[in-house]
PDB file of C-alpha atoms in Angstrom:
ATOM      1  CA  UNK A   1     152.433 193.130 252.598  1.00  0.00           C
ATOM      2  CA  UNK A   2     152.609 192.206 256.327  1.00  0.00           C
ATOM      3  CA  UNK A   3     151.021 188.713 257.761  1.00  0.00           C
ATOM      4  CA  UNK A   4     150.344 188.182 261.481  1.00  0.00           C
ATOM      5  CA  UNK A   5     149.759 184.291 262.552  1.00  0.00           C
ATOM      6  CA  UNK A   6     148.779 182.856 265.761  1.00  0.00           C
ATOM      7  CA  UNK A   7     148.249 179.553 266.879  1.00  0.00           C
ATOM      8  CA  UNK A   8     146.232 178.265 269.857  1.00  0.00           C
ATOM      9  CA  UNK A   9     146.623 174.816 270.970  1.00  0.00           C
ATOM     10  CA  UNK A  10     143.383 172.573 271.550  1.00  0.00           C
ATOM     11  CA  UNK A  11     144.073 172.079 274.997  1.00  0.00           C
ATOM     12  CA  UNK A  12     144.218 175.828 275.609  1.00  0.00           C
ATOM     13  CA  UNK A  13     147.852 176.441 275.961  1.00  0.00           C
ATOM     14  CA  UNK A  14     148.499 179.724 274.426  1.00  0.00           C
ATOM     15  CA  UNK A  15     151.295 180.384 271.756  1.00  0.00           C
ATOM     16  CA  UNK A  16     152.735 183.797 270.648  1.00  0.00           C
ATOM     17  CA  UNK A  17     152.083 185.484 267.436  1.00  0.00           C
ATOM     18  CA  UNK A  18     154.367 185.432 264.154  1.00  0.00           C
ATOM     19  CA  UNK A  19     155.029 187.977 261.636  1.00  0.00           C
ATOM     20  CA  UNK A  20     156.100 187.663 257.826  1.00  0.00           C
ATOM     21  CA  UNK A  21     156.984 190.643 255.980  1.00  0.00           C
ATOM     22  CA  UNK A  22     157.991 188.371 252.944  1.00  0.00           C
ATOM     23  CA  UNK A  23     154.678 186.863 252.206  1.00  0.00           C
ATOM     24  CA  UNK A  24     155.477 183.750 254.492  1.00  0.00           C
ATOM     25  CA  UNK A  25     158.963 182.886 253.396  1.00  0.00           C
ATOM     26  CA  UNK A  26     160.225 184.057 256.946  1.00  0.00           C
ATOM     27  CA  UNK A  27     158.494 184.234 260.220  1.00  0.00           C
ATOM     28  CA  UNK A  28     159.541 186.171 263.221  1.00  0.00           C
ATOM     29  CA  UNK A  29     158.027 186.022 266.798  1.00  0.00           C
ATOM     30  CA  UNK A  30     156.001 188.903 268.081  1.00  0.00           C
ATOM     31  CA  UNK A  31     157.111 189.201 271.766  1.00  0.00           C
ATOM     32  CA  UNK A  32     154.427 192.186 272.543  1.00  0.00           C
ATOM     33  CA  UNK A  33     151.885 190.611 270.951  1.00  0.00           C
ATOM     34  CA  UNK A  34     148.982 188.930 273.555  1.00  0.00           C
ATOM     35  CA  UNK A  35     149.308 185.293 273.374  1.00  0.00           C
ATOM     36  CA  UNK A  36     146.413 183.211 272.017  1.00  0.00           C
ATOM     37  CA  UNK A  37     144.624 186.229 270.741  1.00  0.00           C
ATOM     38  CA  UNK A  38     143.668 187.108 267.121  1.00  0.00           C
ATOM     39  CA  UNK A  39     145.089 189.586 265.039  1.00  0.00           C
ATOM     40  CA  UNK A  40     142.921 191.760 262.942  1.00  0.00           C
ATOM     41  CA  UNK A  41     144.045 194.188 260.495  1.00  0.00           C
ATOM     42  CA  UNK A  42     142.816 197.884 260.165  1.00  0.00           C
ATOM     43  CA  UNK A  43     140.978 197.947 256.664  1.00  0.00           C
ATOM     44  CA  UNK A  44     142.057 201.216 255.785  1.00  0.00           C
ATOM     45  CA  UNK A  45     145.542 201.743 257.080  1.00  0.00           C
ATOM     46  CA  UNK A  46     147.921 198.726 256.430  1.00  0.00           C
ATOM     47  CA  UNK A  47     150.537 199.775 259.276  1.00  0.00           C
ATOM     48  CA  UNK A  48     147.725 199.229 262.450  1.00  0.00           C
ATOM     49  CA  UNK A  49     146.710 195.795 263.535  1.00  0.00           C
ATOM     50  CA  UNK A  50     144.311 195.053 266.816  1.00  0.00           C
ATOM     51  CA  UNK A  51     144.403 191.887 269.299  1.00  0.00           C
ATOM     52  CA  UNK A  52     141.714 191.613 271.814  1.00  0.00           C
ATOM     53  CA  UNK A  53     143.313 189.724 274.977  1.00  0.00           C
ATOM     54  CA  UNK A  54     140.594 187.662 276.264  1.00  0.00           C
ATOM     55  CA  UNK A  55     142.633 186.670 279.257  1.00  0.00           C
ATOM     56  CA  UNK A  56     143.199 190.212 280.378  1.00  0.00           C
ATOM     57  CA  UNK A  57     140.173 191.998 278.853  1.00  0.00           C
ATOM     58  CA  UNK A  58     142.473 194.253 277.190  1.00  0.00           C
ATOM     59  CA  UNK A  59     142.546 195.614 273.546  1.00  0.00           C
ATOM     60  CA  UNK A  60     146.131 195.600 272.133  1.00  0.00           C
ATOM     61  CA  UNK A  61     147.054 197.866 268.867  1.00  0.00           C
ATOM     62  CA  UNK A  62     150.116 198.093 266.852  1.00  0.00           C
ATOM     63  CA  UNK A  63     150.899 200.938 264.633  1.00  0.00           C
ATOM     64  CA  UNK A  64     154.061 199.736 262.587  1.00  0.00           C
ATOM     65  CA  UNK A  65     152.549 196.814 260.876  1.00  0.00           C
ATOM     66  CA  UNK A  66     152.607 194.182 263.668  1.00  0.00           C
ATOM     67  CA  UNK A  67     156.400 194.804 264.630  1.00  0.00           C
ATOM     68  CA  UNK A  68     155.232 195.643 268.512  1.00  0.00           C
ATOM     69  CA  UNK A  69     151.735 195.799 270.233  1.00  0.00           C
ATOM     70  CA  UNK A  70     150.843 198.020 272.912  1.00  0.00           C
ATOM     71  CA  UNK A  71     147.716 197.873 275.243  1.00  0.00           C
ATOM     72  CA  UNK A  72     144.747 200.551 274.716  1.00  0.00           C
ATOM     73  CA  UNK A  73     141.206 200.155 276.786  1.00  0.00           C
ATOM     74  CA  UNK A  74     141.362 197.624 279.443  1.00  0.00           C
ATOM     75  CA  UNK A  75     138.798 196.560 281.967  1.00  0.00           C
ATOM     76  CA  UNK A  76     136.891 194.906 279.824  1.00  0.00           C
ATOM     77  CA  UNK A  77     135.502 191.269 280.502  1.00  0.00           C
ATOM     78  CA  UNK A  78     137.632 188.435 280.007  1.00  0.00           C
ATOM     79  CA  UNK A  79     138.491 184.731 280.686  1.00  0.00           C
ATOM     80  CA  UNK A  80     136.538 183.518 277.514  1.00  0.00           C
ATOM     81  CA  UNK A  81     138.573 182.453 274.324  1.00  0.00           C
ATOM     82  CA  UNK A  82     135.486 182.667 272.116  1.00  0.00           C
ATOM     83  CA  UNK A  83     135.011 186.532 272.430  1.00  0.00           C
ATOM     84  CA  UNK A  84     135.406 188.233 268.738  1.00  0.00           C
ATOM     85  CA  UNK A  85     136.668 191.549 267.707  1.00  0.00           C
ATOM     86  CA  UNK A  86     135.527 192.975 264.391  1.00  0.00           C
ATOM     87  CA  UNK A  87     136.465 196.147 262.451  1.00  0.00           C
ATOM     88  CA  UNK A  88     133.896 198.079 260.074  1.00  0.00           C
ATOM     89  CA  UNK A  89     134.977 197.642 256.657  1.00  0.00           C
ATOM     90  CA  UNK A  90     136.133 200.760 254.858  1.00  0.00           C
ATOM     91  CA  UNK A  91     136.783 202.793 258.184  1.00  0.00           C
ATOM     92  CA  UNK A  92     139.693 202.775 260.106  1.00  0.00           C
ATOM     93  CA  UNK A  93     139.732 202.417 263.994  1.00  0.00           C
ATOM     94  CA  UNK A  94     135.925 201.565 264.002  1.00  0.00           C
ATOM     95  CA  UNK A  95     136.105 198.367 266.306  1.00  0.00           C
ATOM     96  CA  UNK A  96     133.133 196.104 267.657  1.00  0.00           C
ATOM     97  CA  UNK A  97     133.773 193.577 270.230  1.00  0.00           C
ATOM     98  CA  UNK A  98     131.744 190.601 270.865  1.00  0.00           C
ATOM     99  CA  UNK A  99     131.419 189.602 274.747  1.00  0.00           C
ATOM    100  CA  UNK A 100     128.631 187.109 274.899  1.00  0.00           C
ATOM    101  CA  UNK A 101     126.464 187.456 277.553  1.00  0.00           C
ATOM    102  CA  UNK A 102     128.412 190.630 278.485  1.00  0.00           C
ATOM    103  CA  UNK A 103     126.933 192.201 275.426  1.00  0.00           C
ATOM    104  CA  UNK A 104     128.219 194.201 272.325  1.00  0.00           C
ATOM    105  CA  UNK A 105     130.966 197.007 273.001  1.00  0.00           C
ATOM    106  CA  UNK A 106     132.214 199.809 269.960  1.00  0.00           C
ATOM    107  CA  UNK A 107     135.151 201.712 269.682  1.00  0.00           C
ATOM    108  CA  UNK A 108     135.417 204.517 267.239  1.00  0.00           C
ATOM    109  CA  UNK A 109     139.037 205.596 268.256  1.00  0.00           C
ATOM    110  CA  UNK A 110     141.155 202.549 267.641  1.00  0.00           C
ATOM    111  CA  UNK A 111     140.338 200.749 271.015  1.00  0.00           C
ATOM    112  CA  UNK A 112     141.503 203.697 273.074  1.00  0.00           C
ATOM    113  CA  UNK A 113     138.119 203.426 274.465  1.00  0.00           C
ATOM    114  CA  UNK A 114     134.955 201.247 274.283  1.00  0.00           C
ATOM    115  CA  UNK A 115     131.379 202.050 274.925  1.00  0.00           C
ATOM    116  CA  UNK A 116     128.653 199.117 275.553  1.00  0.00           C
ATOM    117  CA  UNK A 117     126.191 199.337 272.810  1.00  0.00           C
ATOM    118  CA  UNK A 118     122.489 200.070 274.301  1.00  0.00           C
ATOM    119  CA  UNK A 119     119.601 197.652 273.644  1.00  0.00           C
ATOM    120  CA  UNK A 120     121.961 194.676 272.999  1.00  0.00           C
ATOM    121  CA  UNK A 121     121.782 192.221 275.763  1.00  0.00           C
ATOM    122  CA  UNK A 122     124.330 189.453 274.398  1.00  0.00           C
ATOM    123  CA  UNK A 123     126.503 189.302 271.478  1.00  0.00           C
ATOM    124  CA  UNK A 124     128.338 186.061 270.062  1.00  0.00           C
ATOM    125  CA  UNK A 125     129.516 187.143 266.513  1.00  0.00           C
ATOM    126  CA  UNK A 126     129.126 189.762 264.340  1.00  0.00           C
ATOM    127  CA  UNK A 127     129.518 190.832 260.547  1.00  0.00           C
ATOM    128  CA  UNK A 128     128.928 193.686 258.198  1.00  0.00           C
ATOM    129  CA  UNK A 129     127.268 193.882 254.734  1.00  0.00           C
ATOM    130  CA  UNK A 130     126.322 196.516 252.079  1.00  0.00           C
ATOM    131  CA  UNK A 131     124.601 199.432 253.479  1.00  0.00           C
ATOM    132  CA  UNK A 132     120.951 199.750 252.947  1.00  0.00           C
ATOM    133  CA  UNK A 133     119.808 201.865 250.029  1.00  0.00           C
ATOM    134  CA  UNK A 134     120.625 205.544 250.800  1.00  0.00           C
ATOM    135  CA  UNK A 135     122.780 204.631 253.745  1.00  0.00           C
ATOM    136  CA  UNK A 136     126.549 205.389 254.270  1.00  0.00           C
ATOM    137  CA  UNK A 137     127.049 202.784 257.063  1.00  0.00           C
ATOM    138  CA  UNK A 138     127.595 199.092 256.283  1.00  0.00           C
ATOM    139  CA  UNK A 139     124.695 196.722 257.396  1.00  0.00           C
ATOM    140  CA  UNK A 140     125.546 195.117 260.897  1.00  0.00           C
ATOM    141  CA  UNK A 141     124.631 191.482 261.295  1.00  0.00           C
ATOM    142  CA  UNK A 142     124.346 190.012 264.949  1.00  0.00           C
ATOM    143  CA  UNK A 143     123.921 186.505 266.182  1.00  0.00           C
ATOM    144  CA  UNK A 144     122.963 187.385 269.772  1.00  0.00           C
ATOM    145  CA  UNK A 145     119.989 188.754 271.946  1.00  0.00           C
ATOM    146  CA  UNK A 146     118.323 192.440 272.320  1.00  0.00           C
ATOM    147  CA  UNK A 147     116.204 191.233 274.945  1.00  0.00           C
ATOM    148  CA  UNK A 148     115.518 187.448 276.066  1.00  0.00           C
ATOM    149  CA  UNK A 149     115.704 185.505 272.651  1.00  0.00           C
ATOM    150  CA  UNK A 150     119.137 184.756 270.943  1.00  0.00           C
ATOM    151  CA  UNK A 151     118.663 184.928 267.300  1.00  0.00           C
ATOM    152  CA  UNK A 152     119.928 186.317 264.152  1.00  0.00           C
ATOM    153  CA  UNK A 153     119.547 190.221 263.741  1.00  0.00           C
ATOM    154  CA  UNK A 154     120.299 192.968 261.237  1.00  0.00           C
ATOM    155  CA  UNK A 155     120.770 196.962 261.843  1.00  0.00           C
ATOM    156  CA  UNK A 156     120.875 199.294 259.314  1.00  0.00           C
ATOM    157  CA  UNK A 157     121.524 202.311 261.750  1.00  0.00           C
ATOM    158  CA  UNK A 158     124.970 201.356 263.320  1.00  0.00           C
ATOM    159  CA  UNK A 159     123.040 199.225 266.049  1.00  0.00           C
ATOM    160  CA  UNK A 160     120.824 201.848 267.200  1.00  0.00           C
ATOM    161  CA  UNK A 161     117.923 199.466 266.204  1.00  0.00           C
ATOM    162  CA  UNK A 162     117.485 195.802 265.116  1.00  0.00           C
ATOM    163  CA  UNK A 163     115.221 193.693 263.305  1.00  0.00           C
ATOM    164  CA  UNK A 164     115.457 190.169 263.817  1.00  0.00           C
ATOM    165  CA  UNK A 165     116.096 187.933 260.324  1.00  0.00           C
ATOM    166  CA  UNK A 166     115.421 184.460 261.289  1.00  0.00           C
ATOM    167  CA  UNK A 167     112.727 183.025 263.128  1.00  0.00           C
ATOM    168  CA  UNK A 168     111.752 180.098 265.609  1.00  0.00           C
ATOM    169  CA  UNK A 169     111.589 177.452 262.947  1.00  0.00           C
ATOM    170  CA  UNK A 170     114.812 178.775 261.180  1.00  0.00           C
ATOM    171  CA  UNK A 171     117.809 178.445 264.145  1.00  0.00           C
ATOM    172  CA  UNK A 172     120.251 175.455 262.715  1.00  0.00           C
ATOM    173  CA  UNK A 173     121.359 174.468 265.895  1.00  0.00           C
ATOM    174  CA  UNK A 174     124.153 177.004 267.434  1.00  0.00           C
ATOM    175  CA  UNK A 175     124.818 179.838 264.997  1.00  0.00           C
ATOM    176  CA  UNK A 176     127.082 182.007 267.199  1.00  0.00           C
ATOM    177  CA  UNK A 177     130.549 181.088 265.385  1.00  0.00           C
ATOM    178  CA  UNK A 178     130.419 183.201 262.382  1.00  0.00           C
ATOM    179  CA  UNK A 179     127.850 185.872 260.483  1.00  0.00           C
ATOM    180  CA  UNK A 180     128.769 188.062 257.575  1.00  0.00           C
ATOM    181  CA  UNK A 181     126.674 190.186 254.948  1.00  0.00           C
ATOM    182  CA  UNK A 182     126.869 190.323 251.617  1.00  0.00           C
ATOM    183  CA  UNK A 183     129.559 193.265 250.459  1.00  0.00           C
ATOM    184  CA  UNK A 184     127.535 193.913 247.048  1.00  0.00           C
ATOM    185  CA  UNK A 185     123.618 192.909 247.765  1.00  0.00           C
ATOM    186  CA  UNK A 186     121.875 194.558 250.999  1.00  0.00           C
ATOM    187  CA  UNK A 187     120.302 192.173 253.283  1.00  0.00           C
ATOM    188  CA  UNK A 188     121.841 189.128 252.079  1.00  0.00           C
ATOM    189  CA  UNK A 189     123.407 186.973 254.878  1.00  0.00           C
ATOM    190  CA  UNK A 190     125.648 183.991 255.478  1.00  0.00           C
ATOM    191  CA  UNK A 191     125.497 182.398 258.589  1.00  0.00           C
ATOM    192  CA  UNK A 192     127.883 179.208 259.644  1.00  0.00           C
ATOM    193  CA  UNK A 193     125.525 176.532 261.563  1.00  0.00           C
ATOM    194  CA  UNK A 194     126.583 173.793 264.112  1.00  0.00           C
ATOM    195  CA  UNK A 195     126.840 170.707 261.308  1.00  0.00           C
ATOM    196  CA  UNK A 196     123.991 172.125 259.017  1.00  0.00           C
ATOM    197  CA  UNK A 197     126.190 173.717 256.621  1.00  0.00           C
ATOM    198  CA  UNK A 198     126.298 177.737 255.571  1.00  0.00           C
ATOM    199  CA  UNK A 199     122.994 179.232 255.365  1.00  0.00           C
ATOM    200  CA  UNK A 200     122.161 182.108 253.586  1.00  0.00           C
ATOM    201  CA  UNK A 201     119.113 184.268 253.477  1.00  0.00           C
ATOM    202  CA  UNK A 202     117.794 187.380 251.723  1.00  0.00           C
ATOM    203  CA  UNK A 203     115.043 189.747 252.859  1.00  0.00           C
ATOM    204  CA  UNK A 204     111.408 188.574 251.368  1.00  0.00           C
TER     205      UNK A 204
END
């Protein structure tokens, strides 16, 4: 199996990615990887990796197991190291990019092009869980805002519509770091909080 690892120094200095093809016994630098980016593996094709260069707003991809990376879509929002890239489970090339106050963007062609998701004003973090009964696409969980309120949302129709799943009494400080759904139970969601542990919830 191929392992990709990248280091980002606390003071913001960016370091290159390193690749191992022997389960971590030896490592080599990947010169074409965008420094400081977070590598994301394609869930279907083991030869494909993705990385979003937050400094330039460019999506990069590798089709040779992480040996080399090449730029694909460009011109996206840049300048924030906390922008997050996620891939839908069980699907190749289905990418979701959270650009904070610049909204949520999606690519279904492996990052060649991105389209802004309508009805999502801001996206801080995004994850996936088991599809709703009768549905074929994973549930999408979002910390962001569809209008003016930053909250936790779920969509069962590929982000066409959203339902808020927390309320004003359950906000737990900052929740924009990480969210994911349970892959076995529809509606169960896990949420990282700022100093209040990991919360989980289910539909009432």
